[in-house]
CSV table of N, CA, C and O in Angstrom, one decimal:
chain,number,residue,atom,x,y,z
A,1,UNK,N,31.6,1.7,-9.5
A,1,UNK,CA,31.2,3.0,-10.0
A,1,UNK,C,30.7,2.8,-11.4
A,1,UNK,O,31.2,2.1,-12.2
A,2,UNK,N,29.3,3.7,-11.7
A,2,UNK,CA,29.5,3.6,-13.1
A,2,UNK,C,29.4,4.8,-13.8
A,2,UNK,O,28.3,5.2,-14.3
A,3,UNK,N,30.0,5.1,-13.9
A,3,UNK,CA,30.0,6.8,-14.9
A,3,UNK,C,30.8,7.3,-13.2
A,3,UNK,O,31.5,6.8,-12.5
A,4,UNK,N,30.0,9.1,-13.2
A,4,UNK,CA,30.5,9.4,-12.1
A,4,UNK,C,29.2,9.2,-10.7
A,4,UNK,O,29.2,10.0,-9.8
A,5,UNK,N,28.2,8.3,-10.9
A,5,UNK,CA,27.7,7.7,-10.0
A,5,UNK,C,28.0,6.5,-9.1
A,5,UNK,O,28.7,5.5,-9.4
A,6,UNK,N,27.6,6.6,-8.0
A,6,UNK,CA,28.5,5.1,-7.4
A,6,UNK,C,27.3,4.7,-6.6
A,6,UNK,O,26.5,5.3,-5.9
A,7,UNK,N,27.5,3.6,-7.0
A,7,UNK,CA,26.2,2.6,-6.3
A,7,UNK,C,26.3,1.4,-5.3
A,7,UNK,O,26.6,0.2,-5.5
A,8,UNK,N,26.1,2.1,-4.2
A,8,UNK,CA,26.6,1.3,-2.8
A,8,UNK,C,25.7,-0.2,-2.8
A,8,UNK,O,24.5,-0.4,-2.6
A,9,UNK,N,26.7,-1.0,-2.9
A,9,UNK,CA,26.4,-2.5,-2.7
A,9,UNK,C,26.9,-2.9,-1.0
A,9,UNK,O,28.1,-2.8,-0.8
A,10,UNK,N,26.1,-3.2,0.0
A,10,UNK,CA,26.8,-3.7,1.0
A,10,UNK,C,27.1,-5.2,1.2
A,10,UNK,O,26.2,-6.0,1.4
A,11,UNK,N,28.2,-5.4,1.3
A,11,UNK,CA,28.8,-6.6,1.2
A,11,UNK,C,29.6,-7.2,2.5
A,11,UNK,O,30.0,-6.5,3.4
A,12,UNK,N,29.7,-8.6,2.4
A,12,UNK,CA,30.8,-9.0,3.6
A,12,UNK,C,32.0,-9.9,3.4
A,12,UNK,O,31.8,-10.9,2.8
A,13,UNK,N,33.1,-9.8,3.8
A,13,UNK,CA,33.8,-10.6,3.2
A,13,UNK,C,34.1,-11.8,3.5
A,13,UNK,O,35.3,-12.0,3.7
A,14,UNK,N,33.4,-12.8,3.6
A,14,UNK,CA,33.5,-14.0,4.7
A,14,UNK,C,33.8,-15.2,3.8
A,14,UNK,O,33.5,-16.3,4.2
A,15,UNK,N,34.3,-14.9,2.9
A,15,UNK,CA,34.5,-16.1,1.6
A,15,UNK,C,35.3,-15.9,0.7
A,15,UNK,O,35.6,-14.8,0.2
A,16,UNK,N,35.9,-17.0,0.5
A,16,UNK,CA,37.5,-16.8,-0.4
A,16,UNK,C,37.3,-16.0,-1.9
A,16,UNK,O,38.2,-15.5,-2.5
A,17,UNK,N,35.6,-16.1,-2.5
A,17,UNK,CA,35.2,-15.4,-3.9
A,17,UNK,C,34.0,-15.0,-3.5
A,17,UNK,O,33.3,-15.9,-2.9
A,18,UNK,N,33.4,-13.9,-3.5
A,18,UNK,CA,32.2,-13.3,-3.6
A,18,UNK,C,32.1,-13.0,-4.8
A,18,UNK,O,33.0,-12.3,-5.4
A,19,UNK,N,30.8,-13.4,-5.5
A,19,UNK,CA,30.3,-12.9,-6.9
A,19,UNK,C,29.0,-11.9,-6.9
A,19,UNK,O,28.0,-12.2,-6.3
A,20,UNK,N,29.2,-10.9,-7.6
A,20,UNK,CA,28.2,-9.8,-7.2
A,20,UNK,C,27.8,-9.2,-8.7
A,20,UNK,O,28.5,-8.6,-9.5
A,21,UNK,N,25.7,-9.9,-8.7
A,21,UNK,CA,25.4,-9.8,-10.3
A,21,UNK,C,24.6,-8.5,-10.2
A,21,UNK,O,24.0,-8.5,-9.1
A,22,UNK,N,24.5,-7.5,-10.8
A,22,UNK,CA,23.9,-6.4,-10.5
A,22,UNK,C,22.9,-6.1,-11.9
A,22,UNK,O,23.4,-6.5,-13.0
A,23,UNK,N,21.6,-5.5,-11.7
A,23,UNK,CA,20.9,-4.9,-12.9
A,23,UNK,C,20.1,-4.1,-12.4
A,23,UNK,O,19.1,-4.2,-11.7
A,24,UNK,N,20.8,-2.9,-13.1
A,24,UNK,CA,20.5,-1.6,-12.9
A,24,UNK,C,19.0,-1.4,-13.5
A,24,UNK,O,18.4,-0.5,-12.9
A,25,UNK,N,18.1,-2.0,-14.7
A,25,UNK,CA,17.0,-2.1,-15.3
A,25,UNK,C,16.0,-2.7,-14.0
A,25,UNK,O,15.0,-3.3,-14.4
A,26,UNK,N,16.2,-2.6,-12.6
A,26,UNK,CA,15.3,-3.3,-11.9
A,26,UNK,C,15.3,-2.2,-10.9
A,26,UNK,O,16.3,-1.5,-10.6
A,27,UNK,N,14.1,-2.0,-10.6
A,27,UNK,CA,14.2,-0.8,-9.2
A,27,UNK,C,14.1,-1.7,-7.7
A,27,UNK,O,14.1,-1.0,-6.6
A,28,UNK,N,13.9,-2.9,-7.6
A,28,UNK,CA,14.1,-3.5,-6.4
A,28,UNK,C,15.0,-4.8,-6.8
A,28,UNK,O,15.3,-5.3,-7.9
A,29,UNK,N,15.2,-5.1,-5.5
A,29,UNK,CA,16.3,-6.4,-5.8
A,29,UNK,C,17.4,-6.2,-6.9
A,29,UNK,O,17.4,-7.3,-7.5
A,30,UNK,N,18.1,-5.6,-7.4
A,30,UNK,CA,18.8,-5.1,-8.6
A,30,UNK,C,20.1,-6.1,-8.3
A,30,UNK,O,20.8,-6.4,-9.3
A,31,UNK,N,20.4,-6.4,-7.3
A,31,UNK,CA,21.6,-7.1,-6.9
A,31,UNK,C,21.5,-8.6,-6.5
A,31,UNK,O,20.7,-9.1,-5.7
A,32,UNK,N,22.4,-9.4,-7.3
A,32,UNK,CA,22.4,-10.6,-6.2
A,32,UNK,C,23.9,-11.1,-5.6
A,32,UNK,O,25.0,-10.6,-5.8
A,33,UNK,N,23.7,-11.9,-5.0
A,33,UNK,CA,25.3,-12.0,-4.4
A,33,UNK,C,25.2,-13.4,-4.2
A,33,UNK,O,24.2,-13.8,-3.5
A,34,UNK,N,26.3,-14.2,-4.8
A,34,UNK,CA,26.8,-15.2,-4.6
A,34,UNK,C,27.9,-15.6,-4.1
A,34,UNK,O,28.9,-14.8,-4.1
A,35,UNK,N,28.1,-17.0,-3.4
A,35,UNK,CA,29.4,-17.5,-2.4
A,35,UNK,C,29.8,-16.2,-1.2
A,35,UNK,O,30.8,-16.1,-0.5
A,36,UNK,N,28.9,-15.6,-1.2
A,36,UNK,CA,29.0,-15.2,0.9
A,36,UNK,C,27.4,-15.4,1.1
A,36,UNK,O,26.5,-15.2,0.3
A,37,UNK,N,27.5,-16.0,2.4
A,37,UNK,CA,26.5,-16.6,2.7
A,37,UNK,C,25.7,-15.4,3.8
A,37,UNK,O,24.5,-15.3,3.9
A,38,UNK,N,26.7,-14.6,4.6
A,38,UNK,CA,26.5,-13.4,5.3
A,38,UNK,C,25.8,-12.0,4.5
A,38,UNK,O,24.9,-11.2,5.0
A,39,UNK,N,26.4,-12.0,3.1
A,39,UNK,CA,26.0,-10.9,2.5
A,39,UNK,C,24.8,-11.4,1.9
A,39,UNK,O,23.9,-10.5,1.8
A,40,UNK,N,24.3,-12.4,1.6
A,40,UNK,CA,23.3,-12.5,0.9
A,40,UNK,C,22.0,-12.3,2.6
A,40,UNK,O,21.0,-11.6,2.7
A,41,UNK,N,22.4,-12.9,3.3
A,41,UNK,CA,21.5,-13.2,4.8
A,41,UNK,C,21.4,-10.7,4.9
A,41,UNK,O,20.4,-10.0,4.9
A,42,UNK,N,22.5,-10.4,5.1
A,42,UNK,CA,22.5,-9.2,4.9
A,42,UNK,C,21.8,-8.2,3.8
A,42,UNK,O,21.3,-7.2,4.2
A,43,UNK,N,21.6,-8.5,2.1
A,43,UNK,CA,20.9,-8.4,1.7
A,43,UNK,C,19.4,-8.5,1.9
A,43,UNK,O,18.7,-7.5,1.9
A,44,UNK,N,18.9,-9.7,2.1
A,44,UNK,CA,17.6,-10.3,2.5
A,44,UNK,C,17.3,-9.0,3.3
A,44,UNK,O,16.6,-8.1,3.0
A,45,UNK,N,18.2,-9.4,4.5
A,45,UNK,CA,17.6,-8.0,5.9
A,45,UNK,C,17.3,-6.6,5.5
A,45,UNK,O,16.3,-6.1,6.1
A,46,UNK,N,18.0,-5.7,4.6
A,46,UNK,CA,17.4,-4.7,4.1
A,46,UNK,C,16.1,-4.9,3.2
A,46,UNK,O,15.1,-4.2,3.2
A,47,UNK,N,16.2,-6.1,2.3
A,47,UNK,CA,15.3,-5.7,1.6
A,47,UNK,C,14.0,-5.8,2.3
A,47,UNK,O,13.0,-5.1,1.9
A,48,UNK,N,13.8,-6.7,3.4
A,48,UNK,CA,13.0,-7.2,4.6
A,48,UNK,C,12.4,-5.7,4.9
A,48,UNK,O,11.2,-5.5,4.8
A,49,UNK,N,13.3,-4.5,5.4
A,49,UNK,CA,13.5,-4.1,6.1
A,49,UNK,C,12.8,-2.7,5.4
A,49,UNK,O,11.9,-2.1,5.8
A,50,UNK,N,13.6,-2.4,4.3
A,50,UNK,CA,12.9,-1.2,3.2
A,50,UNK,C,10.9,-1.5,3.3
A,50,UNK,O,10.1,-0.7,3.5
A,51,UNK,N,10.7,-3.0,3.0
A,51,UNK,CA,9.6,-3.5,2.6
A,51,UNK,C,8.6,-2.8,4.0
A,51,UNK,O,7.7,-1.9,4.0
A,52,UNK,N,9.0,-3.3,4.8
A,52,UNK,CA,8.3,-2.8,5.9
A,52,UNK,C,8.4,-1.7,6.4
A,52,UNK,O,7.3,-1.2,6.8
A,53,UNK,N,9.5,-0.8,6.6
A,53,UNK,CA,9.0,1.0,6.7
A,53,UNK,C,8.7,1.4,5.5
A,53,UNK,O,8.8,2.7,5.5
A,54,UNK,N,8.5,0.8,4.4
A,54,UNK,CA,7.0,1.3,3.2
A,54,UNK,C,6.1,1.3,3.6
A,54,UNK,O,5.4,2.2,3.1
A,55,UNK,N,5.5,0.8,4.2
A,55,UNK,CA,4.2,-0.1,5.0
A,55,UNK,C,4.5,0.8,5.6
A,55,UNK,O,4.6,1.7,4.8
A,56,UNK,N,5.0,1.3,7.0
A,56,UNK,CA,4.8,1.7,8.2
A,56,UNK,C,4.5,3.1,8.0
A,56,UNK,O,3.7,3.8,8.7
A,57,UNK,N,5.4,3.4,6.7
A,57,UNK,CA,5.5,4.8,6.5
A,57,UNK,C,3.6,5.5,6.0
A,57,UNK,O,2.8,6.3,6.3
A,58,UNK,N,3.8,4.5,5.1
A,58,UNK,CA,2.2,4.9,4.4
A,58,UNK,C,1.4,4.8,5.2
A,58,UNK,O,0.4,5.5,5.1
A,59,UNK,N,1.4,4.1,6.2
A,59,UNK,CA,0.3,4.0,7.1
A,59,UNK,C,0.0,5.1,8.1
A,59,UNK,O,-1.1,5.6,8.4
A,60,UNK,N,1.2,5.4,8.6
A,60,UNK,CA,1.4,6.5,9.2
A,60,UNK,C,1.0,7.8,8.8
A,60,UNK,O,0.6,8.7,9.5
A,61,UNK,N,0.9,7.8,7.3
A,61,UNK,CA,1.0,9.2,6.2
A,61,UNK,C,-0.9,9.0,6.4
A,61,UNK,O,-1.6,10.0,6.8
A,62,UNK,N,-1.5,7.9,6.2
A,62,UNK,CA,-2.9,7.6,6.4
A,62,UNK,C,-3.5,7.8,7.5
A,62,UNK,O,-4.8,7.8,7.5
A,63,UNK,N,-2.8,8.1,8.7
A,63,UNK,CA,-3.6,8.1,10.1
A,63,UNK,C,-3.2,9.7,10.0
A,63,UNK,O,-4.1,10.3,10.5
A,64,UNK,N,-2.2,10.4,9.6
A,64,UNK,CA,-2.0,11.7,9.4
A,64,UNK,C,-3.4,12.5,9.1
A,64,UNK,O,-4.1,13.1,9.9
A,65,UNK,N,-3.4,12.1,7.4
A,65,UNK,CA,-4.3,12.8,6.8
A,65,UNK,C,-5.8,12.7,7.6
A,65,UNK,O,-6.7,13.6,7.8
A,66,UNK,N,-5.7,11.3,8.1
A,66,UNK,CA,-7.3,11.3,8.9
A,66,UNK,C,-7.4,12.1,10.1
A,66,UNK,O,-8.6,12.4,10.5
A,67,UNK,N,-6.6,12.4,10.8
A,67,UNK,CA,-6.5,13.0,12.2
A,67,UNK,C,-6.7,14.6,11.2
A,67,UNK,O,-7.7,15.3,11.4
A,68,UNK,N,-5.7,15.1,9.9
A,68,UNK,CA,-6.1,16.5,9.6
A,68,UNK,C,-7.4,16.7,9.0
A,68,UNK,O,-7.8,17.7,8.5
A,69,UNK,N,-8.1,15.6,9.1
A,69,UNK,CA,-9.2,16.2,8.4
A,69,UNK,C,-10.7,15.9,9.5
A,69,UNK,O,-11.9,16.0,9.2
A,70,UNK,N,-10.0,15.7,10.7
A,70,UNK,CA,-10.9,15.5,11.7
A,70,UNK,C,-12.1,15.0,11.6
A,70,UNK,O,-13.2,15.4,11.8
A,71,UNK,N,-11.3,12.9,10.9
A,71,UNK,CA,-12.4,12.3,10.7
A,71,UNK,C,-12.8,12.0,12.1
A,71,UNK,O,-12.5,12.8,13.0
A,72,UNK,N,-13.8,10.7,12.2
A,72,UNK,CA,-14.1,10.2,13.0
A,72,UNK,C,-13.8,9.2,14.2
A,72,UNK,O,-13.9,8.1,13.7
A,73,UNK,N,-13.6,9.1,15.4
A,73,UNK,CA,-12.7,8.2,16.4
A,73,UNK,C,-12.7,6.8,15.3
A,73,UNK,O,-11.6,6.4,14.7
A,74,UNK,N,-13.8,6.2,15.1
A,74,UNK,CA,-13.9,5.0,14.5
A,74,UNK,C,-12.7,4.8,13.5
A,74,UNK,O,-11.8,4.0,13.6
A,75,UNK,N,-13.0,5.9,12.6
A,75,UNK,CA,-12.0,5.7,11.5
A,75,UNK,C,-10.1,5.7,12.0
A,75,UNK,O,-9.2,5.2,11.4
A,76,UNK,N,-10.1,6.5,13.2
A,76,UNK,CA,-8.8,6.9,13.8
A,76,UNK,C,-8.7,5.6,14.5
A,76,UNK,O,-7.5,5.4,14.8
A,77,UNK,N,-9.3,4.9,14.7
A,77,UNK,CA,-9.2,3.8,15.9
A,77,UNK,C,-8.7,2.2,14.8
A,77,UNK,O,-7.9,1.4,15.1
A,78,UNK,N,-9.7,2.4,13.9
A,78,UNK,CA,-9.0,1.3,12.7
A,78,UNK,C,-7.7,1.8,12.4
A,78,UNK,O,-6.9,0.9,12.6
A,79,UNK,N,-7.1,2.8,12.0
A,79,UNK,CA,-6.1,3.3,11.4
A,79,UNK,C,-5.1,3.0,12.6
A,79,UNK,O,-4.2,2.2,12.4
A,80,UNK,N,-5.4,3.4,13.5
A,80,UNK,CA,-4.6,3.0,14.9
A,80,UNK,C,-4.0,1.1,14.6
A,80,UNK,O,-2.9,0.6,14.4
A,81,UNK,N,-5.5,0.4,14.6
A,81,UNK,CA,-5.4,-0.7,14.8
A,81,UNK,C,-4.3,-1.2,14.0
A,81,UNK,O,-3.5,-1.8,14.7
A,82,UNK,N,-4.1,-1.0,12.6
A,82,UNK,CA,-3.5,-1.3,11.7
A,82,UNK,C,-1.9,-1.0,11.2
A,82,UNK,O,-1.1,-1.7,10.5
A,83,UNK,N,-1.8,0.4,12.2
A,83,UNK,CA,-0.6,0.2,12.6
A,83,UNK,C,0.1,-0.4,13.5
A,83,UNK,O,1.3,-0.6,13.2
A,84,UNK,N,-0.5,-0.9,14.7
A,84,UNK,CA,-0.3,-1.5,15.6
A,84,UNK,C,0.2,-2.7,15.1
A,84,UNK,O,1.3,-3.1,15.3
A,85,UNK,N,-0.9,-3.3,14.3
A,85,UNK,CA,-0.9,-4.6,13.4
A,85,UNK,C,0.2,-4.8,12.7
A,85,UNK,O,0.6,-5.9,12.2
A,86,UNK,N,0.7,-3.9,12.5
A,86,UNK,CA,1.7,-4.0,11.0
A,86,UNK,C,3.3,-3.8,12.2
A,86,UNK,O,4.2,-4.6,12.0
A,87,UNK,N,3.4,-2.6,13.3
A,87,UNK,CA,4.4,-2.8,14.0
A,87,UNK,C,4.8,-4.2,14.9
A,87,UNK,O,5.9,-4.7,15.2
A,88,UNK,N,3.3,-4.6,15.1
A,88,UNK,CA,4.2,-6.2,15.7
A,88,UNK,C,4.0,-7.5,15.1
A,88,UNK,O,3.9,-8.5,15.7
A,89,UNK,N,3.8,-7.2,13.5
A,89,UNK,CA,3.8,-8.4,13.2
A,89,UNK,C,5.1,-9.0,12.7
A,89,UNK,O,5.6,-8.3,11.8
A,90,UNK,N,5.9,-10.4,13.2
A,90,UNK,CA,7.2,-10.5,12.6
A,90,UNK,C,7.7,-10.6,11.4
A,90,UNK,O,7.1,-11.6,11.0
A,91,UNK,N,8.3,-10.2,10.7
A,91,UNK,CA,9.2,-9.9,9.4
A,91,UNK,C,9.3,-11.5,8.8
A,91,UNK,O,9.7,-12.5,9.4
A,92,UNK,N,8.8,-11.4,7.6
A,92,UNK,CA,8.9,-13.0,6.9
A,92,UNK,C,10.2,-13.2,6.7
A,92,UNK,O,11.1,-12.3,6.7
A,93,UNK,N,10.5,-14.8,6.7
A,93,UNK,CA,11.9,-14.6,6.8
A,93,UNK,C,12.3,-15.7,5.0
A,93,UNK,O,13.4,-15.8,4.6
């Protein structure tokens, strides 16, 4: 906790010491974790994970606006494409 805010770290306990460096001065990645090898693999996966429904989201918010402004199939059909593109492409690891 710091003050009366509490800032959820998810962690795993799979190691006799987990070390957990935090900086609040960073809006992504703010945390790192050392000696668990699960929490950091757990880490990675959200941040994986945030990264890409940004992307999905905004894209989505883009084929929105174009469908309300009754662009053109073409334009709706790239936008289409692109989501398509972005839902199955696999997650960097």
């Amino acid at each position: 906790m710091f003050g009366t805010n509490a800032l959820p770290v998810p962690l795993i306990n799979d190691a006799p010491e987990v070390k957990l460096d935090v900086d609040l001065g960073k809006r992504d990645d703010f945390y790192q974790v050392s000696g668990s090898e699960a929490s950091t693999q757990l880490r990675d996966l959200i941040t994986i994970f945030g990264k890409k429904n940004f992307e999905v989201e905004r894209t989505m918010a883009s084929l929105d606006s174009l469908k309300r402004a009754n662009a053109a199939d073409s334009a709706l059909l790239a936008a289409t494409t692109v989501k398509i593109t972005q839902s199955s492409t696999s997650t960097p690891t």
